Coordinates of C-alpha atoms and ligand atoms in Angstrom, one line a residue:
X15 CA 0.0 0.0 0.0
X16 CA 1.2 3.7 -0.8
X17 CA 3.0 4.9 2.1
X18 CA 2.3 8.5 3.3
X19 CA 5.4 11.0 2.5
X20 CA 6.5 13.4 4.8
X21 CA 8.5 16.9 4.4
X22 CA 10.3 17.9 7.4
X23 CA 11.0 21.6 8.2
X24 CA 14.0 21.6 10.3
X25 CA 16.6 18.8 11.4
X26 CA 17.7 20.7 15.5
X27 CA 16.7 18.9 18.5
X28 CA 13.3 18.2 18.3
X29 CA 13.7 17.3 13.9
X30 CA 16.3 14.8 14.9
X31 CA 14.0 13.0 17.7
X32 CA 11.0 13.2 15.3
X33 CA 13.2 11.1 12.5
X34 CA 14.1 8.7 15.4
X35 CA 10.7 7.9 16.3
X36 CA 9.3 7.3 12.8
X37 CA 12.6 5.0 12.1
X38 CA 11.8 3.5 15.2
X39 CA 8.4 2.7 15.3
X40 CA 7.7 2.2 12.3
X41 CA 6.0 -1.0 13.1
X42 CA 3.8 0.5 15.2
X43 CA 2.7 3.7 12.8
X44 CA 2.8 0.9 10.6
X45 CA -0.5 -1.1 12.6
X46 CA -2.2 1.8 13.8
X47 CA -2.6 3.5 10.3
X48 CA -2.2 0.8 7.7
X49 CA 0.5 2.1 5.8
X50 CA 4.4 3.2 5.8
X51 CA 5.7 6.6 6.6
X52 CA 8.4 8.2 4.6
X53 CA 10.2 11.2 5.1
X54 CA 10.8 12.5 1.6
X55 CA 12.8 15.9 2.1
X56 CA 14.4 17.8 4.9
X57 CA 14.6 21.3 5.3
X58 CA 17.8 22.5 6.9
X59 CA 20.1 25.8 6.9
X60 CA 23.6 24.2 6.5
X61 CA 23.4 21.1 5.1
X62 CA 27.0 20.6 5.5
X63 CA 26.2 20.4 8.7
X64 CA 27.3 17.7 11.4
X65 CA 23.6 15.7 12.7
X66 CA 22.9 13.6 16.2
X67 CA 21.0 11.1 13.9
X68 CA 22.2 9.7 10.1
X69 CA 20.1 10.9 7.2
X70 CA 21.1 10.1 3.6
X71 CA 22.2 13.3 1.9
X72 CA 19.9 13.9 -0.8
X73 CA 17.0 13.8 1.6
X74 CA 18.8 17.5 2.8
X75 CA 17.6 20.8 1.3
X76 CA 18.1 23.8 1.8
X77 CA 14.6 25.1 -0.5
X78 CA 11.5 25.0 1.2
X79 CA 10.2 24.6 -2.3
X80 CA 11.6 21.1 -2.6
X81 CA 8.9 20.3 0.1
X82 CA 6.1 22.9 -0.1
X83 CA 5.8 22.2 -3.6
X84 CA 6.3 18.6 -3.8
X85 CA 3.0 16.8 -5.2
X86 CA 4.7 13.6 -3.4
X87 CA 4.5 15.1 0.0
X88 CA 1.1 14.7 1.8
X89 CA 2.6 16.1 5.3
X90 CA 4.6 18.8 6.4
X91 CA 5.9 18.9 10.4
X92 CA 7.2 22.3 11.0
X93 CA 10.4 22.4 13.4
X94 CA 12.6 25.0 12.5
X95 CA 11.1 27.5 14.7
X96 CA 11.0 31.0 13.2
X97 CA 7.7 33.1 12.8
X98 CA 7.4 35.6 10.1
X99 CA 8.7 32.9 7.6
X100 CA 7.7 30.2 9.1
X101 CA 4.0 31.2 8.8
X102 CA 4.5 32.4 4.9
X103 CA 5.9 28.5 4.1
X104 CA 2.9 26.7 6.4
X105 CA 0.5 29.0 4.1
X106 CA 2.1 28.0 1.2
X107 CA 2.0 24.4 2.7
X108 CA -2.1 24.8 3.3
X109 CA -2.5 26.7 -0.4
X110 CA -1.1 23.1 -1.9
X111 CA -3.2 21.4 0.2
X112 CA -1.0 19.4 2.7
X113 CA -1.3 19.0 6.4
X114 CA 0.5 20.4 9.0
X115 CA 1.9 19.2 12.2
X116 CA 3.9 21.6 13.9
X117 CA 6.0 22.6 17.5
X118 CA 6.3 26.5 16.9
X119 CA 4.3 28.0 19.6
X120 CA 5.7 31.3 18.6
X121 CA 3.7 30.8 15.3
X122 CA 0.8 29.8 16.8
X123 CA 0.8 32.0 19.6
X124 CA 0.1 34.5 17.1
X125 CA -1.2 33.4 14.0
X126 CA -2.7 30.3 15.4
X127 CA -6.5 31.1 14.2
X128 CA -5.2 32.7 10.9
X129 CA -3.4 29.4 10.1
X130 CA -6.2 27.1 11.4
X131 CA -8.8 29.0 9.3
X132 CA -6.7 28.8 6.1
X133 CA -6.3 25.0 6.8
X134 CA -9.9 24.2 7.6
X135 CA -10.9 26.3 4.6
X136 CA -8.3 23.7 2.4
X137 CA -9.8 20.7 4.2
X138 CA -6.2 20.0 6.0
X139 CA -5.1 19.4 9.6
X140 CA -3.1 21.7 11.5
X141 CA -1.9 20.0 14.7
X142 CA 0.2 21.5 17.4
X143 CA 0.2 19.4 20.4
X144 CA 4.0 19.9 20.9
X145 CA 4.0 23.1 21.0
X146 CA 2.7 23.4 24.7
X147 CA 4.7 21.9 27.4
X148 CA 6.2 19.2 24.8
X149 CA 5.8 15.6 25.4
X150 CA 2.7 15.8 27.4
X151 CA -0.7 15.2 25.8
X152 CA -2.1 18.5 27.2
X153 CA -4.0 20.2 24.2
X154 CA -5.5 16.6 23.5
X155 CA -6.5 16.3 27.2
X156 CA -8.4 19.7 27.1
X157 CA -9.6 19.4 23.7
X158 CA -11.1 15.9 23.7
X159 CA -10.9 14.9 27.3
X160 CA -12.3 17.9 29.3
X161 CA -14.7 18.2 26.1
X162 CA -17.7 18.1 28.4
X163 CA -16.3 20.2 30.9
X164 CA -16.1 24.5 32.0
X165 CA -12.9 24.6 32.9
X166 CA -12.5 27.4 35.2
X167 CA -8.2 27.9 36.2
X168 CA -5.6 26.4 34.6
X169 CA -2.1 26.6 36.3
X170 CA 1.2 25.4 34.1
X171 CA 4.8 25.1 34.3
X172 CA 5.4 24.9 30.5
X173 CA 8.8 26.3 30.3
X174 CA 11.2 23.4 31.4
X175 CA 14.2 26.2 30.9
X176 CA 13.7 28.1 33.5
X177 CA 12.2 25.1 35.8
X178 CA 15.5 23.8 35.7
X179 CA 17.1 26.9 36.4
X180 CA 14.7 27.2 39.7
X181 CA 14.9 23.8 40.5
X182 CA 18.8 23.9 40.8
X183 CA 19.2 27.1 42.3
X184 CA 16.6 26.6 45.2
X185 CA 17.6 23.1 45.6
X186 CA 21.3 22.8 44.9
X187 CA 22.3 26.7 45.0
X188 CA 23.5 26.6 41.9
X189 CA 23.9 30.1 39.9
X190 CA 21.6 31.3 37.7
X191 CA 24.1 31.8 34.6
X192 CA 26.1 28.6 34.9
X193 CA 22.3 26.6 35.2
X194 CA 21.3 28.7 32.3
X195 CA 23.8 27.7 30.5
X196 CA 23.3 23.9 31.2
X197 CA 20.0 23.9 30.4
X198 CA 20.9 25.5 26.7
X199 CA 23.7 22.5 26.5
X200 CA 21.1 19.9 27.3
X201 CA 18.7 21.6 24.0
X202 CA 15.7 22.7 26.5
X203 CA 16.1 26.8 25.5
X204 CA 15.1 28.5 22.7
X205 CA 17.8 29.8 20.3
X206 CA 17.2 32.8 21.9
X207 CA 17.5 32.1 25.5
X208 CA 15.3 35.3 26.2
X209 CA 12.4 34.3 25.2
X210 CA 12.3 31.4 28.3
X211 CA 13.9 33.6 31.3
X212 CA 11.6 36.6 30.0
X213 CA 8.8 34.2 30.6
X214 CA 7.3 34.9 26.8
X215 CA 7.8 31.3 25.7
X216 CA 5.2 30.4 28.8
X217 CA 3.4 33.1 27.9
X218 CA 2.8 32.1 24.6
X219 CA 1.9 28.9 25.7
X220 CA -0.6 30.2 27.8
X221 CA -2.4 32.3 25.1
X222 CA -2.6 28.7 23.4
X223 CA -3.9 27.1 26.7
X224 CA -6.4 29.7 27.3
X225 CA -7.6 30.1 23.9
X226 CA -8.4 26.5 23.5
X227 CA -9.7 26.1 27.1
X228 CA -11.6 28.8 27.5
X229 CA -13.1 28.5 24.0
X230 CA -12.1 32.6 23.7
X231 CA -8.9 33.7 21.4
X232 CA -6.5 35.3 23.6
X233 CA -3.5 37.3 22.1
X234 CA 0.0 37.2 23.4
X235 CA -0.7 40.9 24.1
X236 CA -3.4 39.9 26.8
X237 CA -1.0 37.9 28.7
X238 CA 1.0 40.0 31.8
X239 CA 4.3 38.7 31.8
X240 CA 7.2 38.9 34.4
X241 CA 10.5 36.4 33.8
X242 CA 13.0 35.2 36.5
X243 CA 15.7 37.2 35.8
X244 CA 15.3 39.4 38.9
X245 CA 14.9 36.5 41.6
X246 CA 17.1 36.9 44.1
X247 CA 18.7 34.3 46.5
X248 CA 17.4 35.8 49.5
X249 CA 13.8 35.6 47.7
X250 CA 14.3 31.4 47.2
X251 CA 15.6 31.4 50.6
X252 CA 12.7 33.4 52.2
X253 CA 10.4 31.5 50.0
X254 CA 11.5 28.1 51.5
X255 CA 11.6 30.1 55.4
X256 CA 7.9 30.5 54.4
X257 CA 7.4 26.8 53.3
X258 CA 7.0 27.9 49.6
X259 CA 8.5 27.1 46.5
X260 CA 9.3 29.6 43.8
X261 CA 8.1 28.5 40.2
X262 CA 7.4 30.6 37.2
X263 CA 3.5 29.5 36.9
X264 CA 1.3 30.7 33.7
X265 CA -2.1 31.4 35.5
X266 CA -5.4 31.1 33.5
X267 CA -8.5 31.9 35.5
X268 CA -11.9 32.4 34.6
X269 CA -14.8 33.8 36.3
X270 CA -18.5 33.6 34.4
X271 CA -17.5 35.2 30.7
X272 CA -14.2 37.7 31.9
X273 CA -10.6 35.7 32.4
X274 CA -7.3 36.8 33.6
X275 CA -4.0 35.1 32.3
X276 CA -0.4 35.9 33.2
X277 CA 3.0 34.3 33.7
X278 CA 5.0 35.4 36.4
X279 CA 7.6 33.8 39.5
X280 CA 4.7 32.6 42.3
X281 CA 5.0 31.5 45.7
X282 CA 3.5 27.7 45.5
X283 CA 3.1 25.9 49.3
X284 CA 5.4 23.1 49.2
X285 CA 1.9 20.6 49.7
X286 CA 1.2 22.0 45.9
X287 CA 1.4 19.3 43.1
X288 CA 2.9 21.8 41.1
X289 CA 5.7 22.4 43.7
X290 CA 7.0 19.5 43.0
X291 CA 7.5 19.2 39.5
X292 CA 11.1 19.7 39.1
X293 CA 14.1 20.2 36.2
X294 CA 13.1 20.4 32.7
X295 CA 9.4 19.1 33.6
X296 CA 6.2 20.7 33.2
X297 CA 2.7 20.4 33.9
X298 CA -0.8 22.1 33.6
X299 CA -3.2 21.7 36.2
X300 CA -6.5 22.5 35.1
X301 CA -9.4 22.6 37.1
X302 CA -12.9 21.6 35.8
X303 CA -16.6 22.8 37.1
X304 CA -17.3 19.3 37.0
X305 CA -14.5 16.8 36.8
X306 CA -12.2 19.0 39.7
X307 CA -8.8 18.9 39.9
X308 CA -7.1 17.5 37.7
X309 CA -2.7 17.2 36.5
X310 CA -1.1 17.0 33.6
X311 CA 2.8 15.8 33.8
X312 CA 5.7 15.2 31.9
X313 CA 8.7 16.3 30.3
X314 CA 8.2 20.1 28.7
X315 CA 11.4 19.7 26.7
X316 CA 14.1 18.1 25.3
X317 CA 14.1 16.3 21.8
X318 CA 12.2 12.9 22.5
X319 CA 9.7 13.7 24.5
X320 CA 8.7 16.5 22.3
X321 CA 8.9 14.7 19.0
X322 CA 6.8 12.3 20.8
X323 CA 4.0 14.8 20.7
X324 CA 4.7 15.5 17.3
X325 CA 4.5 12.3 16.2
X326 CA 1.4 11.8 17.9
X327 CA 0.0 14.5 15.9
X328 CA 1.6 13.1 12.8
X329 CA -1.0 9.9 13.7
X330 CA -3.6 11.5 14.3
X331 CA -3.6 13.3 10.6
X332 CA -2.6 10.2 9.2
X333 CA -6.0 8.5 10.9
X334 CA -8.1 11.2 9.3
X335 CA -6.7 10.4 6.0
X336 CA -7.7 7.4 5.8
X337 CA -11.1 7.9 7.1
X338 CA -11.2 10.9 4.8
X339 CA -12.3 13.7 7.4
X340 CA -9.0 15.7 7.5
X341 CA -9.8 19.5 8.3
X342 CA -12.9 19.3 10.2
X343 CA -10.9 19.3 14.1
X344 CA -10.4 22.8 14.4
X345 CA -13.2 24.1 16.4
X346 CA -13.7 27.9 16.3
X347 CA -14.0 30.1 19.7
X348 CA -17.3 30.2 21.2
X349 CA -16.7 33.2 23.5
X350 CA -16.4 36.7 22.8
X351 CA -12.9 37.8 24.3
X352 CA -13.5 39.5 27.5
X353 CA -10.3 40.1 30.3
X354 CA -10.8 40.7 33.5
X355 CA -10.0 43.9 35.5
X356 CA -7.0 44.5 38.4
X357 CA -10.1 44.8 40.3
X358 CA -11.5 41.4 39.3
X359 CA -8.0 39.5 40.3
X360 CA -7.5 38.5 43.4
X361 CA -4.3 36.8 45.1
X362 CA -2.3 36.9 48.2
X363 CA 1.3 38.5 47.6
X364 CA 4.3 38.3 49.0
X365 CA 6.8 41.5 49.6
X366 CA 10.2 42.3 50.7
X367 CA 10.8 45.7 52.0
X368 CA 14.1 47.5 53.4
X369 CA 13.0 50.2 55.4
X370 CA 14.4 52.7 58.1
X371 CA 14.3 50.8 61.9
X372 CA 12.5 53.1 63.5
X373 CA 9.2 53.1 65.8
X374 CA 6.1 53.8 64.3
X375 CA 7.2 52.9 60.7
X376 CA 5.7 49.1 61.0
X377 CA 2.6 50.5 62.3
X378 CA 2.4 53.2 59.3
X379 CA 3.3 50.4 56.8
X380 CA 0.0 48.1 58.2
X381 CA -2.1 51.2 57.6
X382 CA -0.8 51.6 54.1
X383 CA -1.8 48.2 53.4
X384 CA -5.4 48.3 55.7
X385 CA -6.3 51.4 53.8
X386 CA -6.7 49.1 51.5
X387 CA -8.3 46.1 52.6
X388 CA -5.2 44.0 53.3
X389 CA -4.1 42.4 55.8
X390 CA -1.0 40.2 56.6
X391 CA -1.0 36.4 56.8
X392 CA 2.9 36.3 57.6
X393 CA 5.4 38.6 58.5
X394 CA 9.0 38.4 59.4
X395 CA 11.5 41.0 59.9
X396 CA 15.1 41.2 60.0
X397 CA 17.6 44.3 61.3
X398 CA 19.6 44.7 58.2
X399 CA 23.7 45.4 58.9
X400 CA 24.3 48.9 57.0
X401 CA 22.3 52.0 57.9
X402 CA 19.8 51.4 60.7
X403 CA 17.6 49.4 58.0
X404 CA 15.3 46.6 58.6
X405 CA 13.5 43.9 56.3
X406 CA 10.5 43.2 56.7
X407 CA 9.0 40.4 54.3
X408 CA 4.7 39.9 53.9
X409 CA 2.5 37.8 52.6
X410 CA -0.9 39.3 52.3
X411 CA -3.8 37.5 52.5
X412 CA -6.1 37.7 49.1
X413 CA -6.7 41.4 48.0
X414 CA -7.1 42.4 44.8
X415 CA -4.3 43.5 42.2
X416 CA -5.6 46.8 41.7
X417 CA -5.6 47.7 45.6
X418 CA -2.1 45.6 45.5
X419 CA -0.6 47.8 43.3
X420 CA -1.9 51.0 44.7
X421 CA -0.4 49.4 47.7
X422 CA 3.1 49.5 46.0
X423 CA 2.6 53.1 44.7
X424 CA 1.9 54.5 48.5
X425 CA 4.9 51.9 49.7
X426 CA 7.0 53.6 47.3
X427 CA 5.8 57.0 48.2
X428 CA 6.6 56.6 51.7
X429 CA 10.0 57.5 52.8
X430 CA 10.5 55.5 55.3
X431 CA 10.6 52.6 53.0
X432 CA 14.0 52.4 51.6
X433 CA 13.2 50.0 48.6
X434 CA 10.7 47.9 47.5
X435 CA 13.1 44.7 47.1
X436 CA 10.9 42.3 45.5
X437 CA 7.4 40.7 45.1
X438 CA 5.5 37.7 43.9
X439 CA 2.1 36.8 43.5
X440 CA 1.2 33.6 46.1
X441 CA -0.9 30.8 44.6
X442 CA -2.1 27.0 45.0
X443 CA -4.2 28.1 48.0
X444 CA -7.6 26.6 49.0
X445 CA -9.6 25.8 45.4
X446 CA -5.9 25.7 43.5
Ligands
NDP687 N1 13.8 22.0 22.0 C1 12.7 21.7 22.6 O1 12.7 21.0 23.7 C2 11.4 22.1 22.1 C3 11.2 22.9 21.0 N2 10.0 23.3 20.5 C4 9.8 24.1 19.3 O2 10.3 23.2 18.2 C5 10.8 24.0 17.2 C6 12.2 23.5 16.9 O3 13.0 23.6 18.1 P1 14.5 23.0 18.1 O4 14.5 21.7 17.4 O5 14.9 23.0 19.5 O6 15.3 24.0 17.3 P2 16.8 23.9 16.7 O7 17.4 25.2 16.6 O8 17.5 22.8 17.4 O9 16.5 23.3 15.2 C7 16.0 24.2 14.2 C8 16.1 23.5 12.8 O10 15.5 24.2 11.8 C9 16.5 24.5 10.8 N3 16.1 25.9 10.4 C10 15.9 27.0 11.2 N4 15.6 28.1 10.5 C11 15.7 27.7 9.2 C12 15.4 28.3 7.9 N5 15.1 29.6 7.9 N6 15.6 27.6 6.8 C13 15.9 26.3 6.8 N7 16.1 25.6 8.0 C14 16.0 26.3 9.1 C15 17.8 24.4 11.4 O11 18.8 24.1 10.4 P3 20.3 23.7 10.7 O12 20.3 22.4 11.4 O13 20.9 23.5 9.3 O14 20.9 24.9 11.4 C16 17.6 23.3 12.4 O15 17.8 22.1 11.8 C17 10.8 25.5 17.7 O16 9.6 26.1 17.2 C18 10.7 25.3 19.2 O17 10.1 26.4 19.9 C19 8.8 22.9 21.2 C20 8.9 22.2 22.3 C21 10.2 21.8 22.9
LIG688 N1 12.5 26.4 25.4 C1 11.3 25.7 25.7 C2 11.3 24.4 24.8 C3 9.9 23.8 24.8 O1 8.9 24.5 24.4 C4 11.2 25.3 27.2 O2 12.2 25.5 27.9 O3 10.2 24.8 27.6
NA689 NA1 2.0 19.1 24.5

């Protein structure tokens, strides 16, 4: 029987684990769909290249034409990365009429419904389970297995970069540059490192999340992002004092028709499921109106695991071939987007203040905060060596953001507070 050709776009970490599996298995692909995969033509930059896995040379191009407009090839999978590009060769892909499996969340962070319209409107397939924390069947799980279901919060580790980075340097003290730098070795960061310590690759992901479990499109733009770059040691260390652990957490959260997501460095009690998913791990917990709590685990990155969700993908289009339904998955958003307001999010926060040691100013510093509704469910203070200063470290109980961050402004305005040294939004509380 005529086996189903393949044009790969891109032959890095993830490319290379993708033509592993499909050597691999083939005996498998080979029961579940009826028929042999063959990689035709691989896209690369430098073909001269030295590869982790052996390919045969003339399978190596360096013309996306070779693939796009190949009437052999009946599937692209898109792992080069790239946006602007990238999206012009998928569309060109869709315009010929093949089906797309691809790992670029970048893409479809942003032109995610563009491309999915285009392929429904050319009766293809356009999968992306990989491109959300890897390996793990998580766009699958909301999509078909929460398919009854509201889901109401989703919390996700879905950078394995930088929970790596946190995971050594709260557990073995490592520093953040030499783990930064490991975890780029070991093929977990983007090209641009940046993107993960910035916290826009989780943020991306999030949109994706969000979008597809909240049936509403959500933009990159509607996603408040804060990376790790500015944790401190003393923060990890006053985290653990507190019995937290520090992650960088994308937070979903709905409440009736508005929703709030954001990816920032949040307090987690060490009791959390998520506060112990460690290294280059990820996973989404999503919480369900009707099916509760539920986890999703499993390596975020890394080149296996990740062409394992590709490959999955590559399955499932294969399946609709032969039952002749490609193009029909893509379900478009049922909800009119609608974000919630600071005053609609609510939290308990953590702070670190240096401020002058001197009577009254503790007593001032509660007012600032009961002015607005807050009050403290820890505090801890410290007399600081240099210049009669003290630090003095909260964690609020739930306020909102907006009267958290008028909180900050009057903190800041108050000159008795040296510096506002850090803070991080507190999570996995009560109802997660
Ligand atoms: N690494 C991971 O753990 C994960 C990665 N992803 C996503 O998967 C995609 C690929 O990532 P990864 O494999 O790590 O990336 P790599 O940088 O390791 O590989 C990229 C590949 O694409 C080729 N390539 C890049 N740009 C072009 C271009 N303009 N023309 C031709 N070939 C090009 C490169 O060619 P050459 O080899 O010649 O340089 C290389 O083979 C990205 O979108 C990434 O975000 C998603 C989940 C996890
Ligand atoms: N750089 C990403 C790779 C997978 O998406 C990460 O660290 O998670
Ligand atoms: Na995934």
């Amino acid at each position: 029987m005529k086996a189903i050709s393949i044009g790969l776009l891109g032959l890095g970490t993830v490319g290379s684990g993708v033509v592993q599996i499909i050597e691999n298995h083939q005996d498998k692909l080979m029961h579940q769909i009826g028929c042999p995969v063959m990689i035709k033509k691989i896209l690369v930059k430098d073909e001269n290249k030295e590869r982790t896995v052996h390919i045969e040379r003339e399978l190596l191009t360096t013309n996306p034409d070779d693939i796009l407009e190949s009437p052999e090839i009946d599937i692209v999978i898109e792992v080069m990365g790239g946006v602007e590009e990238t999206k012009n060769y998928l569309l060109k892909a869709l315009q010929n009429r093949k089906h797309i499996v691809t790992a670029n969340k970048d893409l479809m962070a942003v032109y995610g419904s563009e491309l999915l319209s285009v392929a429904t409107e050319n009766g293809c397939d356009l999968f992306y389970e990989a491109s959300v924390a890897g390996g793990i069947p998580i766009l699958r799980g909301l999509v078909d297995g929460l398919a009854s279901d509201r889901i109401t919060k989703m919390m996700g580790i879905v950078n394995g970069t930088t929970n790596y980075i946190l995971t050594k340097m709260s557990k073995q003290g490592s520093r953040y540059e030499d783990v930064l730098k490991e975890a780029q070795e070991l093929g977990y960061a983007e090209a641009d490192p940046t993107s993960d310590v910035g916290g826009w690759d989780a943020a991306r992901k999030m949109a994706i999340l969000a979008t597809l479990g909240f049936s509403m499109n959500i933009d990159l733009d509607d996603v408040k992002v804060k990376g790790i770059t500015e944790i401190s040691e003393e923060d990890l260390s006053y985290s653990k004092k507190l019995g937290y652990t520090m992650k960088l957490i994308g937070i979903a959260s709905r409440l009736e028709n508005k929703v709030e997501v954001s990816v920032q460095p949040t307090l987690l009690p060490e009791s959390h499921p998520l506060a112990s998913v460690n290294d280059e791990y990820n996973a989404v917990y999503v919480y369900g109106e009707a099916v509760g709590e539920t986890m999703f685990y499993g390596p975020g990155a890394g080149s296996l695991p990740t062409a394992t969700a590709v490959v999955s993908d590559l399955v499932g289009v294969m399946k609709n071939m032969r039952l002749g339904v490609n193009g029909r998955s893509a379900v478009s958003p049922q909800f009119e987007k609608s974000l919630k307001q600071p005053g609609e999010i609510f939290s308990k926060y953590f702070v670190r203040l240096h401020v002058k040691d001197e009577v009254g100013v503790f007593a001032a510093i509660t007012s600032i905060f009961s002015e607005h509704g807050a009050s403290f469910e820890k505090i801890l203070q410290m007399p600081l060596k240099q210049n009669e200063l003290a630090e003095i470290v909260l964690v609020t109980h739930r306020t909102s953001l907006q009267d958290y961050e008028d909180i900050l402004q009057k903190l800041n305005d108050y000159e008795m507070v040296k510096e506002i040294k850090s803070t991080y939004r507190v999570e996995g509380e009560g109802v997660i």
